[in-house]
Tab-separated table of C-alpha atoms in Angstrom:
chain	number	residue	atom	x	y	z
A	1	MET	CA	-44.843	87.614	-13.047
A	2	SER	CA	-48.101	88.697	-14.745
A	3	ASP	CA	-51.221	88.363	-12.758
A	4	GLN	CA	-53.204	87.675	-15.760
A	5	GLN	CA	-53.665	83.759	-16.361
A	6	GLU	CA	-52.631	82.355	-19.881
A	7	ALA	CA	-54.058	81.301	-22.566
A	8	PRO	CA	-54.794	77.289	-23.260
A	9	PRO	CA	-52.871	75.686	-25.187
A	10	THR	CA	-54.612	75.362	-28.914
A	11	PRO	CA	-54.240	71.722	-30.735
A	12	GLN	CA	-52.466	73.808	-33.084
A	13	MET	CA	-49.926	74.539	-30.937
A	14	PHE	CA	-49.048	70.799	-30.573
A	15	GLU	CA	-50.086	69.783	-33.959
A	16	PHE	CA	-46.759	68.068	-34.976
A	17	LYS	CA	-46.967	66.205	-31.833
A	18	MET	CA	-50.160	65.229	-32.312
A	19	LEU	CA	-51.009	60.962	-32.916
A	20	PRO	CA	-53.200	60.262	-36.204
A	21	LEU	CA	-56.795	58.873	-34.554
A	22	HIS	CA	-55.949	55.632	-36.262
A	23	MET	CA	-52.767	54.978	-34.357
A	24	ASP	CA	-52.693	53.364	-30.982
A	25	PHE	CA	-50.074	55.326	-28.017
A	26	LYS	CA	-48.429	52.418	-27.092
A	27	GLU	CA	-47.461	52.289	-30.525
A	28	PHE	CA	-45.791	55.550	-31.598
A	29	THR	CA	-42.997	55.788	-29.471
A	30	ILE	CA	-39.642	57.473	-29.944
A	31	CYS	CA	-37.908	54.019	-28.885
A	32	LYS	CA	-39.345	51.796	-32.437
A	33	PRO	CA	-37.338	52.469	-35.252
A	34	ALA	CA	-38.946	53.907	-38.095
A	35	PRO	CA	-41.307	52.414	-40.492
A	36	PHE	CA	-40.428	51.764	-44.104
A	37	SER	CA	-42.254	53.463	-46.668
A	38	CYS	CA	-44.349	49.889	-47.725
A	39	ASP	CA	-45.302	50.093	-43.913
A	40	GLU	CA	-48.947	50.575	-42.795
A	41	VAL	CA	-47.803	53.498	-41.147
A	42	ALA	CA	-46.166	55.234	-43.214
A	43	ILE	CA	-48.682	54.880	-45.751
A	44	LEU	CA	-51.226	56.129	-43.577
A	45	GLU	CA	-49.288	58.926	-42.949
A	46	ARG	CA	-48.827	59.620	-47.031
A	47	GLU	CA	-52.393	59.701	-47.703
A	48	ARG	CA	-53.696	62.129	-44.991
A	49	CYS	CA	-51.184	64.267	-45.988
A	50	ASP	CA	-52.962	67.145	-48.535
A	51	TYR	CA	-50.491	67.496	-51.271
A	52	THR	CA	-52.538	69.740	-53.067
A	53	GLN	CA	-51.374	72.467	-50.688
A	54	ARG	CA	-48.246	73.614	-52.352
A	55	ILE	CA	-45.809	74.564	-49.157
A	56	THR	CA	-43.027	77.388	-50.242
A	57	TYR	CA	-39.559	77.880	-48.774
A	58	GLN	CA	-40.835	80.846	-46.600
A	59	MET	CA	-43.781	79.217	-45.035
A	60	ALA	CA	-41.684	76.643	-43.905
A	61	ARG	CA	-38.926	78.758	-42.159
A	62	SER	CA	-41.890	80.726	-40.842
A	63	GLY	CA	-43.782	77.607	-39.447
A	64	GLN	CA	-47.067	79.200	-40.927
A	65	THR	CA	-47.888	75.533	-42.924
A	66	SER	CA	-51.654	73.300	-42.262
A	67	ARG	CA	-49.345	69.984	-42.347
A	68	ARG	CA	-45.856	68.781	-41.368
A	69	VAL	CA	-43.339	70.172	-44.031
A	70	ARG	CA	-42.710	66.655	-46.086
A	71	VAL	CA	-38.165	66.211	-46.697
A	72	TYR	CA	-36.514	64.069	-48.144
A	73	ALA	CA	-32.653	63.317	-48.056
A	74	ASP	CA	-30.903	60.425	-49.871
A	75	GLY	CA	-27.616	58.349	-49.681
A	76	ILE	CA	-25.730	55.664	-49.107
A	77	TYR	CA	-25.033	55.597	-45.838
A	78	ASP	CA	-22.304	52.903	-45.608
A	79	LEU	CA	-21.052	52.256	-41.807
A	80	PHE	CA	-23.473	54.757	-40.350
A	81	HIS	CA	-21.518	57.320	-38.398
A	82	GLN	CA	-21.561	60.231	-36.955
A	83	GLY	CA	-21.269	62.722	-39.963
A	84	HIS	CA	-24.606	60.918	-41.468
A	85	ALA	CA	-26.426	61.529	-37.711
A	86	ARG	CA	-25.168	64.719	-37.894
A	87	GLN	CA	-26.361	65.265	-41.623
A	88	LEU	CA	-30.266	63.920	-40.957
A	89	MET	CA	-30.407	66.214	-37.755
A	90	GLN	CA	-30.287	69.044	-39.818
A	91	ALA	CA	-32.610	68.255	-42.566
A	92	LYS	CA	-35.091	67.389	-39.200
A	93	ASN	CA	-34.515	70.909	-37.830
A	94	ILE	CA	-34.511	72.857	-40.761
A	95	PHE	CA	-37.505	73.618	-40.683
A	96	PRO	CA	-40.227	74.264	-37.144
A	97	ASN	CA	-42.703	70.906	-38.130
A	98	VAL	CA	-40.787	68.292	-40.366
A	99	TYR	CA	-41.807	64.697	-41.192
A	100	LEU	CA	-37.991	63.496	-42.899
A	101	ILE	CA	-38.112	60.751	-45.136
A	102	VAL	CA	-34.542	58.925	-45.526
A	103	GLY	CA	-34.289	57.347	-49.231
A	104	VAL	CA	-31.568	54.270	-48.878
A	105	CYS	CA	-30.321	52.987	-52.294
A	106	ASN	CA	-29.754	49.245	-52.501
A	107	ASP	CA	-26.701	46.897	-53.416
A	108	GLU	CA	-26.853	46.589	-56.792
A	109	LEU	CA	-27.424	50.244	-57.793
A	110	THR	CA	-25.261	51.391	-55.394
A	111	HIS	CA	-22.032	49.174	-56.656
A	112	ARG	CA	-22.926	49.720	-60.226
A	113	MET	CA	-22.534	54.013	-59.340
A	114	LYS	CA	-20.536	54.270	-57.081
A	115	GLY	CA	-18.570	51.051	-56.325
A	116	ARG	CA	-18.638	48.284	-53.431
A	117	THR	CA	-19.946	48.685	-49.665
A	118	VAL	CA	-18.817	47.797	-46.854
A	119	MET	CA	-21.929	46.831	-45.185
A	120	ASN	CA	-25.198	45.283	-47.068
A	121	GLY	CA	-28.761	47.088	-48.378
A	122	PHE	CA	-30.370	45.443	-45.107
A	123	GLU	CA	-27.293	46.606	-42.544
A	124	ARG	CA	-27.023	49.818	-44.078
A	125	TYR	CA	-31.560	49.837	-43.758
A	126	GLU	CA	-30.930	49.004	-40.477
A	127	GLY	CA	-28.742	51.476	-39.554
A	128	VAL	CA	-30.889	54.705	-40.563
A	129	ARG	CA	-33.966	53.474	-39.799
A	130	HIS	CA	-32.440	53.250	-35.622
A	131	CYS	CA	-31.592	56.767	-36.064
A	132	ARG	CA	-33.837	59.211	-33.984
A	133	TYR	CA	-34.499	61.605	-36.333
A	134	VAL	CA	-35.948	59.249	-38.955
A	135	ASP	CA	-39.794	59.400	-39.962
A	136	GLU	CA	-39.714	56.643	-42.935
A	137	ILE	CA	-36.971	55.277	-45.061
A	138	VAL	CA	-37.407	54.385	-48.534
A	139	GLN	CA	-36.064	51.224	-49.490
A	140	SER	CA	-34.325	50.837	-52.998
A	141	ALA	CA	-34.290	54.780	-53.375
A	142	PRO	CA	-33.121	56.225	-57.119
A	143	TRP	CA	-30.355	57.848	-57.835
A	144	THR	CA	-32.167	60.753	-59.397
A	145	LEU	CA	-35.199	62.243	-58.285
A	146	SER	CA	-37.825	62.270	-60.754
A	147	ASP	CA	-41.064	64.396	-60.707
A	148	GLU	CA	-42.888	61.002	-60.625
A	149	PHE	CA	-40.904	59.590	-57.383
A	150	ILE	CA	-41.332	62.862	-55.702
A	151	ALA	CA	-45.376	63.306	-56.389
A	152	GLU	CA	-45.780	59.296	-55.075
A	153	ASN	CA	-44.057	59.801	-52.069
A	154	LYS	CA	-45.114	64.063	-51.537
A	155	ILE	CA	-41.839	65.394	-51.081
A	156	ASP	CA	-41.842	69.346	-50.355
A	157	PHE	CA	-37.964	69.553	-50.231
A	158	VAL	CA	-35.482	68.113	-50.963
A	159	ALA	CA	-32.134	67.883	-48.438
A	160	HIS	CA	-28.590	67.386	-49.274
A	161	ASP	CA	-24.911	68.858	-49.216
A	162	ASP	CA	-24.441	71.849	-51.277
A	163	ILE	CA	-21.808	70.002	-53.632
A	164	PRO	CA	-22.747	69.269	-57.322
A	165	TYR	CA	-23.201	65.588	-58.047
A	166	GLY	CA	-23.113	64.904	-61.951
A	167	HIS	CA	-24.755	61.548	-63.406
A	168	ASP	CA	-25.870	61.315	-67.408
A	169	GLY	CA	-24.772	64.266	-68.345
A	170	LEU	CA	-25.893	66.563	-65.100
A	171	ASP	CA	-23.468	68.820	-63.818
A	172	ASP	CA	-25.832	68.197	-60.775
A	173	ILE	CA	-28.308	65.927	-60.370
A	174	TYR	CA	-30.284	68.156	-57.897
A	175	GLY	CA	-29.552	71.232	-60.032
A	176	PRO	CA	-33.428	71.034	-61.348
A	177	LEU	CA	-34.789	71.165	-57.998
A	178	LYS	CA	-32.699	74.013	-57.139
A	179	ALA	CA	-34.542	76.064	-59.970
A	180	ARG	CA	-37.932	75.214	-58.916
A	181	GLY	CA	-37.053	76.479	-54.875
A	182	MET	CA	-37.675	72.685	-53.368
A	183	PHE	CA	-33.340	72.178	-52.086
A	184	VAL	CA	-32.010	72.300	-49.140
A	185	ALA	CA	-28.960	72.718	-48.073
A	186	THR	CA	-27.084	71.062	-45.169
A	187	GLU	CA	-23.807	70.962	-43.786
A	188	ARG	CA	-20.896	67.996	-44.165
A	189	THR	CA	-18.557	67.364	-41.061
A	190	GLU	CA	-15.318	67.699	-41.483
A	191	GLY	CA	-13.049	65.226	-40.813
A	192	VAL	CA	-15.276	61.972	-40.886
A	193	SER	CA	-16.341	60.212	-43.828
A	194	THR	CA	-17.380	56.429	-44.714
A	195	SER	CA	-13.775	56.571	-47.259
A	196	ASP	CA	-11.526	58.060	-43.956
A	197	ILE	CA	-12.995	54.732	-42.000
A	198	VAL	CA	-12.115	52.136	-44.767
A	199	ALA	CA	-9.008	54.026	-45.402
A	200	ARG	CA	-7.890	53.543	-41.253
A	201	ILE	CA	-9.026	49.722	-41.802
A	202	VAL	CA	-6.757	49.767	-45.552
A	203	LYS	CA	-3.941	51.241	-42.948
A	204	ASP	CA	-4.464	48.596	-40.127
A	205	TYR	CA	-4.871	45.355	-42.490
A	206	ASP	CA	-2.424	43.444	-40.562
A	207	LEU	CA	-4.111	44.321	-37.416
A	208	TYR	CA	-7.088	43.642	-38.057
A	209	VAL	CA	-6.471	40.522	-39.497
A	210	ARG	CA	-4.678	38.702	-37.084
A	211	ARG	CA	-7.124	39.872	-34.466
A	212	ASN	CA	-9.814	38.040	-36.287
A	213	LEU	CA	-7.749	35.283	-37.007
A	214	ALA	CA	-7.566	34.903	-33.135
A	215	ARG	CA	-11.146	35.602	-32.570
A	216	GLY	CA	-11.642	32.329	-34.731
A	217	TYR	CA	-12.066	33.800	-38.278
A	218	SER	CA	-10.871	31.625	-41.309
A	219	ALA	CA	-8.166	32.235	-43.557
A	220	LYS	CA	-10.862	31.780	-46.546
A	221	GLU	CA	-13.309	33.801	-44.474
A	222	LEU	CA	-10.181	37.177	-44.337
A	223	ASN	CA	-9.275	36.130	-47.854
A	224	VAL	CA	-5.537	35.397	-46.515
A	225	SER	CA	-3.242	33.053	-48.503
A	226	PHE	CA	-2.199	30.251	-46.540
A	227	LEU	CA	1.320	31.474	-45.682
A	228	SER	CA	-0.002	35.027	-44.577
A	229	GLU	CA	-2.469	33.080	-42.684
A	230	LYS	CA	0.760	31.505	-40.647
A	231	LYS	CA	2.801	34.717	-40.391
A	232	PHE	CA	-0.075	36.331	-38.530
A	233	ARG	CA	-0.704	33.431	-35.865
A	234	LEU	CA	3.166	33.660	-35.722
A	235	GLN	CA	2.852	36.939	-34.251
A	236	ASN	CA	-0.075	36.765	-32.264
A	237	LYS	CA	1.725	33.753	-30.995
A	238	MET	CA	4.272	36.350	-30.223
A	239	ASP	CA	2.154	38.331	-28.534
A	240	GLU	CA	0.647	36.622	-26.363
A	241	LEU	CA	4.166	35.607	-25.433
A	242	LYS	CA	5.371	39.362	-25.220
A	243	SER	CA	1.508	39.597	-22.550
A	244	ARG	CA	2.221	37.074	-20.484
A	245	GLY	CA	5.951	37.933	-19.876
A	246	LYS	CA	4.372	41.320	-19.013
A	247	ARG	CA	1.786	40.250	-16.463
A	248	GLU	CA	4.616	37.929	-15.284
A	249	LEU	CA	7.196	40.593	-14.460
A	250	THR	CA	4.679	42.726	-12.822
A	251	LYS	CA	3.640	39.659	-10.520
A	252	VAL	CA	7.158	39.597	-9.509
A	253	LYS	CA	7.912	42.987	-9.253
A	254	GLY	CA	4.680	43.246	-7.043
A	255	ASP	CA	6.284	40.193	-4.763
A	256	ILE	CA	8.969	41.360	-4.532
A	257	ILE	CA	8.224	44.963	-3.351
A	258	THR	CA	5.616	43.393	-0.819
A	259	LYS	CA	8.300	41.166	0.475
A	260	TRP	CA	10.826	44.234	0.832
A	261	GLU	CA	8.016	45.701	2.719
A	262	GLU	CA	8.027	42.988	5.303
A	263	LYS	CA	11.607	42.757	5.984
A	264	SER	CA	12.122	46.371	6.175
A	265	ARG	CA	9.226	46.605	9.000
A	266	GLU	CA	11.178	43.703	10.922
A	267	PHE	CA	14.522	45.274	10.589
A	268	ILE	CA	13.128	49.162	11.230
A	269	ASP	CA	11.680	46.865	14.816
A	270	THR	CA	14.999	44.746	15.227
A	271	PHE	CA	17.020	48.037	14.552
A	272	LEU	CA	14.203	50.285	17.461
A	273	LEU	CA	14.427	47.302	20.239
A	274	LEU	CA	18.754	47.642	19.580
A	275	PHE	CA	19.250	50.765	19.606
A	276	GLY	CA	16.289	52.796	20.977
A	277	ARG	CA	16.488	56.121	22.945
A	278	GLU	CA	16.838	53.757	26.196
A	279	ARG	CA	19.101	51.788	24.583
A	280	LEU	CA	21.287	54.499	22.726
A	281	ASN	CA	21.360	56.719	26.190
A	282	HIS	CA	22.688	53.449	28.546
A	283	LEU	CA	25.197	53.151	25.563
A	284	TRP	CA	26.113	57.183	25.812
A	285	ASN	CA	26.288	56.966	29.297
A	286	GLU	CA	28.920	53.719	29.393
A	287	SER	CA	31.054	55.440	26.761
A	288	LYS	CA	31.210	58.949	27.053
A	289	GLY	CA	34.049	58.955	29.761
A	290	LYS	CA	35.949	56.211	26.569
A	291	LEU	CA	35.144	59.150	24.590
A	292	ILE	CA	36.362	62.388	26.606
A	293	GLN	CA	39.521	60.397	27.418
A	294	ALA	CA	40.230	59.346	23.857
A	295	LEU	CA	40.133	62.641	22.764
A	296	SER	CA	41.622	64.834	25.861
A	297	PRO	CA	45.371	65.038	24.724
A	298	PRO	CA	47.965	63.768	27.105
A	299	GLY	CA	49.123	65.288	30.646
A	300	SER	CA	52.739	67.075	30.235
A	301	PRO	CA	55.363	65.802	32.760
A	302	SER	CA	56.074	67.533	36.449
A	303	GLY	CA	59.968	67.689	36.191
A	304	SER	CA	62.558	69.226	34.330
A	305	VAL	CA	63.756	68.056	30.859
A	306	ASN	CA	67.323	68.731	31.211
A	307	GLY	CA	67.723	67.962	35.286
A	308	ASP	CA	67.695	72.079	35.776
A	309	ASP	CA	65.477	71.879	39.120
A	310	LEU	CA	67.821	72.788	41.287
A	311	ASP	CA	64.967	73.197	44.150
A	312	GLY	CA	64.793	69.487	44.722
A	313	GLU	CA	67.081	66.984	47.355
A	314	GLY	CA	70.597	66.105	47.174
A	315	ASN	CA	69.501	62.615	45.296
A	316	ASP	CA	68.681	64.754	42.690
A	317	SER	CA	72.162	65.351	41.753
A	318	ASP	CA	73.047	62.034	42.616
A	319	GLU	CA	70.727	60.252	39.978
A	320	TYR	CA	72.023	63.332	37.187
A	321	LEU	CA	75.926	62.113	38.028
A	322	GLU	CA	74.594	58.097	37.720
A	323	LEU	CA	75.345	58.090	33.500
A	324	PRO	CA	76.067	55.402	31.506
A	325	ALA	CA	80.164	54.229	30.346
A	326	GLU	CA	79.707	56.658	27.050
A	327	TYR	CA	79.929	59.645	29.223
A	328	SER	CA	82.579	59.190	31.582
A	329	ALA	CA	85.813	61.711	32.071
A	330	GLY	CA	88.061	59.609	29.032
A	331	SER	CA	85.041	59.620	26.628
A	332	THR	CA	84.811	62.686	24.067
A	333	ASN	CA	80.956	62.118	23.477
A	334	SER	CA	79.616	64.042	26.048
A	335	LEU	CA	76.106	64.595	27.347
A	336	ASN	CA	76.071	68.460	25.364
A	337	GLY	CA	78.897	67.326	23.172
A	338	ASN	CA	82.292	68.337	25.188
A	339	SER	CA	83.501	67.674	28.753
A	340	LYS	CA	83.603	71.152	29.580
A	341	ASN	CA	79.719	71.266	29.536
A	342	ARG	CA	79.938	68.064	31.143
A	343	SER	CA	82.081	69.874	33.838
A	344	SER	CA	79.530	72.582	34.460
A	345	LEU	CA	76.925	70.300	34.553
A	346	ALA	CA	78.235	68.661	37.104
A	347	ARG	CA	79.728	71.385	39.487
A	348	PRO	CA	76.516	72.683	40.819
A	349	SER	CA	76.086	69.752	42.534
A	350	TYR	CA	79.369	70.227	44.243
A	351	GLN	CA	78.946	73.370	45.286
A	352	THR	CA	75.966	72.521	46.880
A	353	ARG	CA	77.316	70.328	48.747
A	354	SER	CA	80.456	71.935	49.315
A	355	THR	CA	78.672	75.090	51.542
A	356	VAL	CA	76.922	72.682	53.544
A	357	ALA	CA	79.885	71.733	55.058
A	358	SER	CA	82.283	74.899	55.313
A	359	SER	CA	81.741	78.434	53.640
A	360	PRO	CA	82.947	79.729	50.038
A	361	ASP	CA	86.401	81.515	51.198
A	362	ASP	CA	87.816	77.777	52.634
A	363	PHE	CA	88.368	76.561	49.075
A	364	ASP	CA	90.547	78.288	45.999
A	365	ASP	CA	89.592	77.628	42.322
A	366	ASP	CA	91.902	74.820	42.088
A	367	ASP	CA	91.011	73.148	44.989
A	368	ASP	CA	87.758	72.750	44.111
A	369	ASP	CA	88.996	71.035	40.729
A	370	ALA	CA	90.976	68.942	42.171
A	371	VAL	CA	88.294	67.767	44.822
A	372	TYR	CA	85.920	67.573	42.058
A	373	ASP	CA	87.726	65.190	40.018
A	374	ALA	CA	88.795	62.680	42.943
A	375	GLU	CA	85.035	62.817	44.555
A	376	PHE	CA	83.969	61.707	40.674
A	377	VAL	CA	86.218	59.292	40.460
A	378	GLU	CA	85.555	58.088	43.558
A	379	ARG	CA	81.963	57.690	42.553
A	380	ARG	CA	82.499	56.294	39.321
A	381	SER	CA	85.040	53.380	41.524
A	382	ASN	CA	82.344	52.367	43.763
């Protein structure tokens, strides 16, 4: 930072902010709407302007002027929107120190030259004068600007878009001003205009009519026939019923979800009481043995299936010899299909018993067979 002390501001540095001596500071505020050209404040501002000092475009651009540059912008300003506000903002800031005057055409001239408007003249005036960039409003502004009008309002420059506007044989009503160097161009805002807004209203005409009927407007005020009015009112009732049904359905769904959440908590608590960790451990300990027994295979029998266990006691052979009647000596259906096999099965028992009594050398083969048969018949008779 420099150690040199800055020079105090001069009145010329704040010329565009200084108030007239006759004005009260409390009355001059940005929160107040712009005055009309016929109001005392606007008249005094115009009288203080030394219009004999002509301001060129170069002087205005450089800011080297002894007074505020008076810029004029005109239009219809129906349905005041952001495109209008941006155009006025450009006009206000086109030079460093601008006093912006806005002319608004009245209804009679507008309807004759351009067509019907949505808003009347008073509404259009009020819309423009409450814009923060506007310093003064000219009511009933002319369609073309004459030299007398420019001199009366002490206009230095006219701000408008550069599109030619033809009227009364003129290719462009702003042509003479462009030739004199008193015209400054502003840019239009793409995508928005009064005609676009009106087209949106016409597109959704039925919706707006139904809405206004629901709000209490009469069919006469909306220029709607009797049948159309009944149709629109019926549609409103149907929409109302649909909306009510959706609200009730949403409410029922909410109640069901709330009740389900409450019941689910009860179910969870009951389940934990019945099948908690301690209860599950107890059930597991009780059923573990049963589960193991059910899942394990059965044990094998200890004896031989065919009775071949010869190491047992003598009663094993007796149990084997107690056969059913169908396995007797006279039956052809033996245990293994023939009598020979039966003899071979019964003979070990006899031999075992005979070895206890005597030596094997005491018996012949024929004697063995005879003894076996006699003993077998005796057992069967008993």
